[in-house]
CSV table of C-alpha atoms in Angstrom, one decimal:
chain,number,residue,atom,x,y,z
A,28,MET,CA,38.4,-77.8,52.0
A,29,PRO,CA,38.1,-80.5,49.1
A,30,PRO,CA,34.7,-82.1,49.2
A,31,HIS,CA,36.2,-85.8,49.7
A,32,THR,CA,38.0,-84.7,53.2
A,33,ALA,CA,35.1,-82.2,54.4
A,34,PRO,CA,34.3,-82.6,57.1
A,35,GLN,CA,37.5,-84.1,58.4
A,36,ALA,CA,36.2,-85.5,61.0
A,37,VAL,CA,32.7,-85.9,62.9
A,38,LEU,CA,32.4,-85.7,67.1
A,39,PHE,CA,29.7,-87.8,68.7
A,40,ASP,CA,28.3,-87.0,71.9
A,41,MET,CA,27.3,-90.1,73.7
A,42,ASP,CA,24.1,-90.0,76.3
A,43,GLY,CA,21.1,-88.6,74.3
A,44,THR,CA,23.0,-88.2,71.1
A,45,LEU,CA,24.1,-91.9,69.8
A,46,VAL,CA,22.2,-93.8,72.3
A,47,ASP,CA,19.2,-92.9,74.8
A,48,THR,CA,20.5,-92.9,77.8
A,49,GLU,CA,19.8,-89.2,79.0
A,50,ARG,CA,16.5,-90.6,80.5
A,51,LEU,CA,18.4,-93.4,82.1
A,52,TRP,CA,21.2,-90.7,83.6
A,53,TRP,CA,17.9,-88.6,84.4
A,54,GLU,CA,16.3,-92.0,86.3
A,55,ALA,CA,19.6,-93.0,88.0
A,56,VAL,CA,19.7,-89.1,89.4
A,57,GLU,CA,16.6,-89.6,90.7
A,58,GLN,CA,17.0,-92.5,92.3
A,59,ILE,CA,20.1,-91.5,94.3
A,60,ALA,CA,18.3,-87.8,94.8
A,61,GLY,CA,15.4,-90.0,96.3
A,62,ARG,CA,12.8,-87.8,94.4
A,63,PRO,CA,11.5,-86.8,91.1
A,64,LEU,CA,13.2,-83.9,89.0
A,65,THR,CA,11.8,-81.3,87.5
A,66,GLU,CA,12.8,-78.8,84.6
A,67,ALA,CA,15.0,-76.6,87.0
A,68,ASP,CA,17.1,-79.4,88.0
A,69,GLN,CA,18.2,-79.8,84.4
A,70,PRO,CA,21.6,-77.5,84.6
A,71,ASP,CA,23.0,-79.7,86.9
A,72,VAL,CA,21.6,-83.3,85.4
A,73,LEU,CA,21.6,-83.0,81.7
A,74,GLY,CA,25.4,-83.4,79.7
A,75,ARG,CA,27.0,-82.9,83.0
A,76,ALA,CA,29.9,-85.1,84.6
A,77,VAL,CA,29.0,-87.7,87.4
A,78,GLU,CA,31.3,-85.5,89.8
A,79,HIS,CA,29.7,-82.5,89.0
A,80,THR,CA,26.0,-83.5,89.6
A,81,ALA,CA,27.2,-85.4,93.0
A,82,ASP,CA,28.9,-82.2,94.0
A,83,TRP,CA,25.1,-80.7,93.4
A,84,LEU,CA,23.6,-83.5,95.4
A,85,ALA,CA,26.0,-83.1,98.5
A,86,ALA,CA,25.3,-79.4,98.6
A,87,ALA,CA,21.7,-80.3,99.1
A,88,THR,CA,21.9,-83.6,101.2
A,89,GLY,CA,24.9,-83.1,103.0
A,90,ARG,CA,26.1,-86.5,102.4
A,91,PRO,CA,29.7,-87.2,100.9
A,92,ASP,CA,30.4,-86.2,96.9
A,93,ALA,CA,32.6,-89.1,96.7
A,94,GLU,CA,30.1,-91.8,97.9
A,95,LEU,CA,26.8,-90.2,95.9
A,96,ALA,CA,29.6,-90.3,92.5
A,97,ALA,CA,30.4,-93.9,93.3
A,98,GLU,CA,26.3,-94.6,93.5
A,99,LEU,CA,25.3,-92.6,90.3
A,100,HIS,CA,28.3,-94.6,88.9
A,101,HIS,CA,26.2,-97.6,90.0
A,102,GLU,CA,23.1,-97.1,89.2
A,103,PHE,CA,24.0,-95.3,85.8
A,104,ALA,CA,26.0,-98.4,84.5
A,105,ASP,CA,23.5,-100.7,85.9
A,106,ARG,CA,20.6,-99.6,83.7
A,107,VAL,CA,23.2,-99.0,80.6
A,108,ARG,CA,23.8,-102.9,80.7
A,109,THR,CA,20.0,-103.4,80.7
A,110,GLY,CA,18.6,-100.5,78.6
A,111,ILE,CA,20.6,-99.3,75.7
A,112,VAL,CA,19.0,-98.2,72.6
A,113,PRO,CA,20.6,-96.5,70.0
A,114,ARG,CA,19.1,-93.6,69.0
A,115,PRO,CA,17.0,-92.9,65.5
A,116,GLY,CA,19.5,-92.7,62.8
A,117,ALA,CA,22.7,-93.2,65.0
A,118,LEU,CA,24.0,-96.0,63.4
A,119,ASP,CA,23.2,-95.4,59.8
A,120,LEU,CA,24.9,-92.2,59.9
A,121,LEU,CA,28.1,-93.9,61.6
A,122,ALA,CA,27.9,-96.2,58.6
A,123,ALA,CA,27.7,-93.7,56.1
A,124,LEU,CA,30.8,-91.9,57.7
A,125,ALA,CA,32.8,-95.2,57.9
A,126,ALA,CA,31.7,-95.8,53.7
A,127,ALA,CA,32.6,-92.1,52.9
A,128,GLY,CA,36.2,-92.9,55.0
A,129,ILE,CA,35.3,-89.8,57.7
A,130,PRO,CA,36.8,-90.6,60.9
A,131,THR,CA,34.5,-90.4,63.9
A,132,ALA,CA,35.3,-89.9,67.9
A,133,LEU,CA,33.6,-90.7,70.7
A,134,VAL,CA,33.3,-87.3,73.3
A,135,THR,CA,31.3,-87.9,76.5
A,136,ALA,CA,31.4,-86.6,79.9
A,137,SER,CA,30.5,-89.8,81.2
A,138,PRO,CA,33.4,-92.0,82.9
A,139,ARG,CA,35.6,-94.6,80.9
A,140,ALA,CA,33.8,-97.3,82.7
A,141,VAL,CA,30.3,-96.2,81.3
A,142,ALA,CA,31.4,-95.0,77.6
A,143,ASP,CA,32.9,-98.4,77.3
A,144,VAL,CA,30.1,-100.3,77.9
A,145,VAL,CA,28.4,-98.0,75.2
A,146,LEU,CA,31.0,-98.9,72.7
A,147,ASP,CA,30.8,-102.5,73.5
A,148,ALA,CA,27.2,-102.1,72.3
A,149,LEU,CA,27.7,-100.0,69.8
A,150,GLY,CA,30.9,-101.5,68.8
A,151,ALA,CA,34.0,-99.9,69.4
A,152,ASP,CA,35.5,-100.5,66.4
A,153,ARG,CA,32.8,-97.7,64.6
A,154,PHE,CA,35.3,-94.9,66.4
A,155,VAL,CA,38.7,-93.9,65.9
A,156,ALA,CA,39.1,-92.4,69.5
A,157,SER,CA,37.3,-91.5,72.7
A,158,VAL,CA,37.3,-88.7,75.1
A,159,THR,CA,35.9,-89.5,78.5
A,160,ALA,CA,35.2,-87.5,81.8
A,161,ASP,CA,38.4,-89.4,82.9
A,162,ASP,CA,40.9,-88.1,80.0
A,163,THR,CA,40.6,-84.5,80.3
A,164,ASP,CA,41.1,-81.8,83.7
A,165,ARG,CA,38.0,-80.3,82.7
A,166,THR,CA,35.1,-82.0,80.9
A,167,LYS,CA,31.8,-79.9,79.1
A,168,PRO,CA,31.0,-77.4,79.2
A,169,ALA,CA,34.3,-76.3,78.8
A,170,PRO,CA,36.1,-77.0,75.2
A,171,ASP,CA,38.7,-79.7,76.5
A,172,PRO,CA,37.3,-83.0,75.3
A,173,TYR,CA,36.4,-81.6,72.1
A,174,LEU,CA,40.2,-80.2,71.7
A,175,ALA,CA,41.6,-83.7,73.1
A,176,ALA,CA,39.7,-85.7,70.5
A,177,CYS,CA,40.8,-83.5,67.4
A,178,ARG,CA,44.4,-83.6,68.8
A,179,ALA,CA,43.8,-87.4,69.1
A,180,LEU,CA,42.6,-87.7,65.3
A,181,GLY,CA,45.0,-85.0,63.9
A,182,VAL,CA,41.7,-82.8,62.8
A,183,ASP,CA,41.5,-79.0,62.9
A,184,PRO,CA,38.3,-78.6,65.0
A,185,ALA,CA,37.1,-75.7,62.6
A,186,GLY,CA,37.0,-78.6,59.7
A,187,CYS,CA,34.8,-80.8,62.4
A,188,VAL,CA,31.2,-81.3,63.2
A,189,ALA,CA,30.4,-82.0,66.5
A,190,VAL,CA,27.1,-83.7,67.1
A,191,GLU,CA,25.4,-82.9,70.8
A,192,ASP,CA,21.8,-83.0,72.3
A,193,THR,CA,22.4,-80.7,75.2
A,194,GLU,CA,23.2,-77.1,75.7
A,195,THR,CA,26.2,-78.0,77.8
A,196,GLY,CA,27.7,-80.2,75.1
A,197,VAL,CA,27.0,-77.5,72.5
A,198,ALA,CA,28.8,-75.0,74.5
A,199,SER,CA,31.6,-77.6,74.8
A,200,ALA,CA,32.0,-77.8,71.0
A,201,GLU,CA,31.5,-74.3,69.8
A,202,ALA,CA,34.3,-73.3,72.5
A,203,ALA,CA,36.5,-75.9,70.7
A,204,GLY,CA,35.8,-74.3,67.2
A,205,CYS,CA,33.8,-77.0,65.5
A,206,ALA,CA,30.6,-76.6,63.7
A,207,VAL,CA,27.6,-78.2,65.7
A,208,LEU,CA,24.6,-80.6,64.9
A,209,ALA,CA,22.1,-80.2,67.7
A,210,VAL,CA,19.8,-82.8,68.1
A,211,PRO,CA,18.0,-82.1,71.2
A,212,SER,CA,16.5,-84.9,73.4
A,213,LEU,CA,15.3,-83.8,76.4
A,214,ALA,CA,15.4,-79.9,76.7
A,215,PRO,CA,15.3,-77.5,73.6
A,216,ILE,CA,18.4,-76.0,72.0
A,217,GLY,CA,18.3,-72.6,70.2
A,218,THR,CA,19.7,-71.7,66.7
A,219,ALA,CA,23.0,-69.8,66.6
A,220,PRO,CA,25.5,-69.0,63.5
A,221,GLY,CA,27.5,-71.8,62.8
A,222,ARG,CA,25.1,-74.4,64.5
A,223,THR,CA,22.3,-76.9,62.9
A,224,VAL,CA,19.3,-77.8,64.8
A,225,ARG,CA,17.4,-81.0,63.8
A,226,GLU,CA,14.9,-83.3,66.0
A,227,SER,CA,16.6,-86.5,64.7
A,228,LEU,CA,19.7,-88.1,63.0
A,229,GLU,CA,17.2,-89.8,60.6
A,230,GLY,CA,18.2,-88.7,57.2
A,231,VAL,CA,21.0,-86.6,57.9
A,232,THR,CA,23.7,-87.0,54.8
A,233,ILE,CA,27.4,-86.4,54.5
A,234,GLU,CA,26.4,-83.5,52.0
A,235,GLU,CA,24.7,-81.9,54.9
A,236,LEU,CA,27.7,-82.2,57.2
A,237,ARG,CA,30.2,-80.8,54.5
A,238,ARG,CA,27.9,-77.7,54.2
A,239,MET,CA,28.2,-77.2,58.1
A,240,VAL,CA,32.2,-76.8,57.7
A,241,ALA,CA,32.2,-75.0,54.0
A,242,PRO,CA,33.3,-71.5,54.2
A,243,GLY,CA,31.3,-69.6,55.3
A,244,LEU,CA,29.9,-65.3,54.1
A,245,ARG,CA,27.5,-63.5,56.3
A,246,VAL,CA,25.4,-60.6,54.4
A,247,MET,CA,23.6,-58.0,56.1
A,248,SER,CA,20.8,-55.8,54.3
A,249,TRP,CA,20.7,-52.1,56.1
A,250,ASN,CA,18.5,-49.4,55.2
A,251,LEU,CA,20.6,-46.6,57.0
A,252,TRP,CA,17.6,-44.5,57.0
A,253,LEU,CA,18.7,-41.3,55.0
A,254,GLY,CA,22.1,-42.0,55.9
A,255,GLY,CA,21.1,-42.4,59.7
A,256,SER,CA,21.4,-38.3,60.2
A,257,LYS,CA,18.1,-38.5,62.6
A,258,VAL,CA,20.4,-40.2,65.4
A,259,ASP,CA,22.9,-38.6,66.9
A,260,ASP,CA,26.4,-39.8,66.5
A,261,HIS,CA,24.7,-42.0,63.7
A,262,ARG,CA,28.2,-43.1,61.9
A,263,ALA,CA,29.5,-44.4,64.9
A,264,LYS,CA,26.6,-46.4,65.9
A,265,GLN,CA,26.3,-48.1,62.6
A,266,LEU,CA,29.9,-49.0,62.7
A,267,LYS,CA,29.4,-50.6,66.1
A,268,VAL,CA,26.2,-52.8,64.8
A,269,ILE,CA,28.3,-53.7,61.7
A,270,LEU,CA,31.5,-54.9,63.6
A,271,ASP,CA,28.9,-56.0,66.3
A,272,SER,CA,27.0,-58.2,63.2
A,273,GLY,CA,29.8,-60.1,62.2
A,274,ALA,CA,29.0,-59.5,58.7
A,275,ASP,CA,31.1,-60.0,55.8
A,276,VAL,CA,29.5,-57.9,53.1
A,277,VAL,CA,26.7,-55.4,54.0
A,278,GLY,CA,24.1,-54.1,51.0
A,279,LEU,CA,23.3,-50.4,52.3
A,280,GLN,CA,20.0,-48.3,51.1
A,281,GLU,CA,19.8,-45.0,51.8
A,282,THR,CA,23.6,-44.2,52.3
A,283,GLY,CA,22.9,-40.3,52.4
A,284,GLY,CA,25.6,-40.4,49.4
A,285,THR,CA,28.8,-40.7,51.4
A,286,ALA,CA,27.9,-43.3,54.3
A,287,ALA,CA,29.3,-46.7,52.0
A,288,GLN,CA,32.8,-45.1,51.6
A,289,GLU,CA,32.6,-43.8,55.1
A,290,LEU,CA,32.1,-46.8,56.9
A,291,ALA,CA,34.5,-48.6,54.5
A,292,GLU,CA,37.2,-46.2,54.9
A,293,ALA,CA,36.8,-46.7,59.2
A,294,LEU,CA,36.7,-50.3,58.6
A,295,GLY,CA,39.3,-50.9,56.4
A,296,TRP,CA,37.2,-52.5,54.2
A,297,HIS,CA,36.3,-52.1,50.3
A,298,HIS,CA,33.1,-50.2,48.8
A,299,HIS,CA,31.1,-49.3,45.7
A,300,ARG,CA,29.1,-46.2,45.9
A,301,ALA,CA,26.0,-46.3,43.5
A,302,GLY,CA,24.3,-43.1,42.9
A,303,GLU,CA,23.4,-41.3,46.2
A,304,ASN,CA,21.4,-43.8,48.0
A,305,LEU,CA,23.2,-47.3,47.3
A,306,GLY,CA,26.1,-48.7,48.2
A,307,VAL,CA,28.2,-52.2,49.2
A,308,ILE,CA,30.6,-52.6,52.1
A,309,SER,CA,32.9,-55.6,51.7
A,310,ARG,CA,35.9,-57.1,53.8
A,311,HIS,CA,36.6,-58.9,50.7
A,312,PRO,CA,37.9,-57.6,47.7
A,313,ILE,CA,35.7,-56.4,45.3
A,314,THR,CA,36.5,-57.6,41.6
A,315,ALA,CA,33.7,-56.2,39.9
A,316,ARG,CA,31.1,-53.5,39.8
A,317,PHE,CA,27.6,-54.0,38.3
A,318,GLY,CA,24.5,-52.0,37.5
A,319,ASP,CA,23.4,-48.5,36.0
A,320,PRO,CA,26.2,-46.0,36.5
A,321,ASP,CA,23.5,-43.6,37.0
A,322,VAL,CA,21.0,-45.2,39.3
A,323,GLY,CA,18.7,-43.0,41.1
A,324,PHE,CA,17.4,-43.0,44.8
A,325,TYR,CA,15.5,-46.6,43.6
A,326,GLY,CA,16.8,-49.0,41.9
A,327,ALA,CA,19.7,-51.4,42.2
A,328,ALA,CA,23.4,-51.9,42.2
A,329,GLY,CA,25.8,-54.8,42.8
A,330,VAL,CA,29.6,-56.1,43.1
A,331,ARG,CA,31.4,-59.3,42.4
A,332,VAL,CA,33.2,-60.2,46.1
A,333,ALA,CA,36.6,-62.7,46.2
A,334,VAL,CA,36.1,-64.9,49.3
A,335,ALA,CA,37.7,-68.3,50.4
A,336,SER,CA,40.5,-68.8,48.3
A,337,GLY,CA,39.3,-66.7,45.1
A,338,ARG,CA,35.8,-67.9,44.9
A,339,GLU,CA,33.5,-65.3,44.0
A,340,VAL,CA,30.3,-64.1,44.8
A,341,ASP,CA,27.6,-61.7,43.3
A,342,VAL,CA,26.0,-59.4,45.9
A,343,TRP,CA,23.4,-56.6,44.8
A,344,THR,CA,21.4,-54.1,46.8
A,345,ALA,CA,18.0,-52.8,46.0
A,346,HIS,CA,15.7,-50.0,47.0
A,347,LEU,CA,12.4,-49.8,45.7
A,348,HIS,CA,9.7,-47.1,45.9
A,349,TYR,CA,7.8,-46.6,48.9
A,350,THR,CA,4.3,-45.6,47.5
A,351,PRO,CA,1.7,-46.8,47.7
A,352,TYR,CA,2.5,-49.0,50.7
A,353,GLY,CA,0.1,-52.2,50.3
A,354,PRO,CA,0.2,-52.6,54.3
A,355,TYR,CA,-1.3,-49.2,54.7
A,356,GLU,CA,-3.5,-50.3,51.7
A,357,SER,CA,-4.7,-53.7,53.3
A,358,ALA,CA,-4.7,-52.3,57.3
A,359,PHE,CA,-6.2,-48.9,56.7
A,360,ASP,CA,-7.9,-48.8,53.6
A,361,GLY,CA,-9.5,-52.2,53.3
A,362,LEU,CA,-8.5,-53.3,49.7
A,363,PRO,CA,-8.5,-56.6,48.4
A,364,ALA,CA,-5.7,-58.9,47.1
A,365,ALA,CA,-6.2,-58.1,43.2
A,366,GLU,CA,-6.1,-54.4,43.9
A,367,LEU,CA,-3.0,-54.8,46.5
A,368,ILE,CA,-1.4,-56.7,43.7
A,369,ALA,CA,-2.6,-54.4,40.9
A,370,HIS,CA,-0.6,-51.3,43.0
A,371,GLU,CA,2.8,-53.2,43.0
A,372,GLU,CA,3.4,-52.2,39.4
A,373,VAL,CA,5.9,-49.5,39.8
A,374,ARG,CA,7.9,-51.8,42.6
A,375,LEU,CA,7.5,-54.8,40.0
A,376,THR,CA,9.2,-53.1,37.0
A,377,GLN,CA,11.9,-52.0,39.4
A,378,MET,CA,12.4,-55.5,40.6
A,379,ARG,CA,12.4,-56.8,36.8
A,380,ASP,CA,15.1,-54.5,35.7
A,381,ALA,CA,17.1,-55.8,38.4
A,382,LEU,CA,16.5,-58.9,37.8
A,383,ARG,CA,17.5,-58.4,34.1
A,384,ARG,CA,20.4,-56.4,35.3
A,385,ILE,CA,21.7,-59.4,37.4
A,386,ALA,CA,21.2,-62.0,34.5
A,387,GLU,CA,23.3,-59.9,32.2
A,388,SER,CA,26.3,-59.8,34.7
A,389,SER,CA,26.3,-63.3,36.2
A,390,ALA,CA,29.0,-65.8,35.4
A,391,ASP,CA,28.4,-69.5,35.5
A,392,GLY,CA,29.3,-70.7,38.9
A,393,VAL,CA,29.2,-67.6,40.6
A,394,PRO,CA,26.6,-67.5,43.5
A,395,VAL,CA,24.2,-64.0,43.6
A,396,VAL,CA,22.8,-62.5,47.1
A,397,LEU,CA,20.0,-59.8,46.5
A,398,VAL,CA,19.5,-57.7,49.3
A,399,GLY,CA,17.4,-54.6,50.0
A,400,ASP,CA,14.6,-52.7,51.3
A,401,PHE,CA,11.6,-53.5,48.7
A,402,ASN,CA,9.0,-51.9,50.7
A,403,CYS,CA,6.6,-54.5,50.4
A,404,PRO,CA,5.7,-57.9,51.9
A,405,SER,CA,6.2,-61.2,50.4
A,406,HIS,CA,4.3,-63.8,49.4
A,407,LEU,CA,5.2,-66.3,51.3
A,408,ASP,CA,4.1,-64.2,54.7
A,409,TRP,CA,0.5,-63.5,53.4
A,410,PRO,CA,-1.6,-66.5,52.6
A,411,ASP,CA,-4.1,-64.6,51.0
A,412,VAL,CA,-2.0,-62.1,48.6
A,413,ALA,CA,0.5,-63.3,46.1
A,414,TRP,CA,2.9,-60.1,46.3
A,415,PRO,CA,4.4,-59.9,43.0
A,416,VAL,CA,7.8,-58.3,43.8
A,417,THR,CA,9.0,-61.5,45.5
A,418,LYS,CA,7.4,-64.0,43.2
A,419,ALA,CA,9.2,-62.4,40.7
A,420,ALA,CA,12.5,-62.8,42.3
A,421,GLU,CA,11.4,-66.5,43.4
A,422,GLU,CA,10.6,-67.1,39.7
A,423,ALA,CA,13.9,-66.0,38.7
A,424,GLY,CA,15.7,-68.5,40.7
A,425,PHE,CA,16.2,-66.6,44.2
A,426,ALA,CA,15.5,-68.2,47.4
A,427,ASP,CA,14.5,-66.3,50.9
A,428,SER,CA,17.1,-66.7,53.2
A,429,TYR,CA,15.0,-65.9,56.3
A,430,ARG,CA,12.3,-68.0,55.2
A,431,GLU,CA,14.4,-70.9,54.6
A,432,ALA,CA,15.8,-70.5,58.2
A,433,HIS,CA,12.4,-70.0,59.8
A,434,PRO,CA,9.6,-71.5,57.7
A,435,ASP,CA,6.9,-70.4,59.5
A,436,PRO,CA,5.6,-67.0,59.3
A,437,ALA,CA,3.2,-66.9,62.4
A,438,ALA,CA,6.1,-68.2,64.2
A,439,ALA,CA,9.1,-66.1,63.0
A,440,PRO,CA,7.5,-63.0,61.0
A,441,GLY,CA,11.1,-61.2,61.0
A,442,HIS,CA,9.3,-57.8,61.1
A,443,THR,CA,11.7,-55.4,59.8
A,444,TRP,CA,9.2,-52.4,59.5
A,445,SER,CA,9.7,-50.6,62.3
A,446,PRO,CA,11.0,-50.8,65.0
A,447,ILE,CA,10.6,-47.0,65.8
A,448,HIS,CA,6.8,-47.2,64.6
A,449,PRO,CA,4.4,-48.7,67.0
A,450,VAL,CA,1.9,-46.2,66.2
A,451,HIS,CA,1.2,-44.8,62.5
A,452,GLU,CA,3.0,-41.3,62.5
A,453,ASP,CA,-0.3,-39.4,61.3
A,454,GLY,CA,-1.7,-38.8,65.0
A,455,SER,CA,-4.5,-41.3,64.4
A,456,GLY,CA,-3.1,-43.5,67.1
A,457,ARG,CA,-3.6,-46.6,64.6
A,458,PRO,CA,-1.2,-49.4,65.1
A,459,GLU,CA,1.5,-49.7,62.5
A,460,PRO,CA,1.4,-52.3,60.2
A,461,GLN,CA,4.4,-54.2,61.2
A,462,ASP,CA,5.8,-56.3,58.0
A,463,ARG,CA,8.9,-58.0,56.6
A,464,ILE,CA,9.9,-55.7,53.8
A,465,ASP,CA,13.6,-55.7,53.8
A,466,TYR,CA,15.3,-58.9,52.3
A,467,VAL,CA,18.5,-61.2,52.0
A,468,LEU,CA,17.6,-63.6,48.7
A,469,HIS,CA,20.4,-65.9,47.1
A,470,ARG,CA,21.0,-68.0,44.5
A,471,GLY,CA,23.5,-71.1,44.5
A,472,LEU,CA,24.2,-70.8,48.3
A,473,ALA,CA,23.4,-73.0,51.3
A,474,VAL,CA,21.4,-71.0,54.6
A,475,ARG,CA,22.9,-71.9,58.0
A,476,ASP,CA,21.5,-69.2,59.6
A,477,ALA,CA,19.2,-65.8,59.0
A,478,ARG,CA,17.8,-63.4,61.4
A,479,THR,CA,16.9,-59.7,61.6
A,480,LEU,CA,18.5,-57.7,64.0
A,481,VAL,CA,17.7,-54.3,65.9
A,482,THR,CA,20.3,-53.5,69.1
A,483,GLY,CA,18.8,-51.9,72.0
A,484,SER,CA,15.7,-50.7,73.0
A,485,PRO,CA,14.8,-48.2,70.5
A,486,ARG,CA,12.6,-45.4,71.6
A,487,PRO,CA,9.8,-44.6,69.2
A,488,TRP,CA,9.5,-41.7,67.0
A,489,PRO,CA,9.9,-38.9,67.2
A,490,ASP,CA,12.1,-39.0,70.4
A,491,VAL,CA,14.7,-41.1,68.2
A,492,ALA,CA,17.9,-39.0,68.3
A,493,GLY,CA,19.0,-40.5,71.6
A,494,ASN,CA,18.8,-44.2,70.3
A,495,ASP,CA,21.4,-46.6,70.0
A,496,TRP,CA,19.4,-48.0,66.9
A,497,PRO,CA,20.4,-45.4,64.3
A,498,SER,CA,17.4,-46.8,61.5
A,499,ASP,CA,13.9,-46.8,61.3
A,500,HIS,CA,14.4,-50.5,59.6
A,501,ALA,CA,15.6,-53.6,61.3
A,502,ALA,CA,18.5,-55.3,59.6
A,503,VAL,CA,18.0,-59.1,58.4
A,504,VAL,CA,22.1,-61.0,58.4
A,505,THR,CA,22.0,-64.5,57.0
A,506,THR,CA,25.3,-66.7,57.2
A,507,PHE,CA,25.6,-68.8,53.9
A,508,ALA,CA,27.8,-71.7,53.6
A,509,LEU,CA,29.7,-71.3,50.2
A,510,PRO,CA,29.6,-74.2,47.8
A,511,LEU,CA,32.5,-76.6,48.1
A,512,GLY,CA,35.3,-76.9,45.5
């Protein structure tokens, strides 16, 4: 999609998104209910059509639902006429979209009578179309309202951004196939692939909206743990994990020699096998292969992948030496930062070699993703240790996708080592240091979402043969937006 046409349209929820009416609606429901509402009432109030809330109140009070709906309409409309306030940044964003020639629509679960009051207050000419609860057989969380708005505008839902403030509205927009910008008003909204969550509409730019509908690429980094051989039926379990993750490209470590080829053949994908330990599998064609053709157990290898109408991305996978292991030296031996850093020399040399090979193979305008098991923590996670391996990658222009998506290490540690080692395996009973040592780094892309992945509830070592999760590492999965071109 050319930059000047992306997004094709922006579709706005009304209550709590464009105007501060969620609280007015809450107060109106409280008035009719005759009691204060609580958090437990939110699913039947926030983002819901009047009829749904009326039915809910009818079940609780025994009063006729039609009578309750009429009273709710009246109470809410009166409050809107006297208390409507635009949400922060809403009018500025509408003005920017108008200046860029990007059409907008209002998509609300409120009735037409209420929506028209809000449209008059905001300026009905700001919107090309509006869809209310009166205009579709089903309203939110069904996709019908957003699909109706897209039909009215003549646009593809996949090329649109929906702006919502409730889980109900988000579910409706995502079911319709829209990218979502969630700006929670009264209740929190969790992150998810294809969804951007912000505290406010203030500062939202057209370029940010464009990135939300740009073609995506989901990249996964996964250490297979000696090919997966410690777990029964490991190949079938690996295939299920990859399919369920939605990954487009997977950078593998500890492949056991044949895993990349076998997984790719089973999936009908393309692959690159590098030595006995590294591999890349891709649902998109591989157009070039990079790195040392005689790479050993440790090292790096890369491919160029053709995605999204011929646009290309380089994807490298790396595996760095496992010893000496810094978290052990810190937790068990009490080594200070200077010694921990000094002991990273082997891994740092390996990372510098990988970065050199990446620089030699890079092409202008081609983004690069570097994934792998680095066997060391990140300087972004440890405030007192400037771990040099991740710093070297950062100095080479690579950003850490997980930390972009989750900036606070305390709130989102992102541990990848180890889902099966709660205690150290030497029999001492000491807790195993949990840390983030697997990464998806990038240069030239935008991060939509990043997460660690472990499926099921893996049993701890050594009772692992029956685990559904066939590895001793968590995987890392990042969804990128490709540059618009």
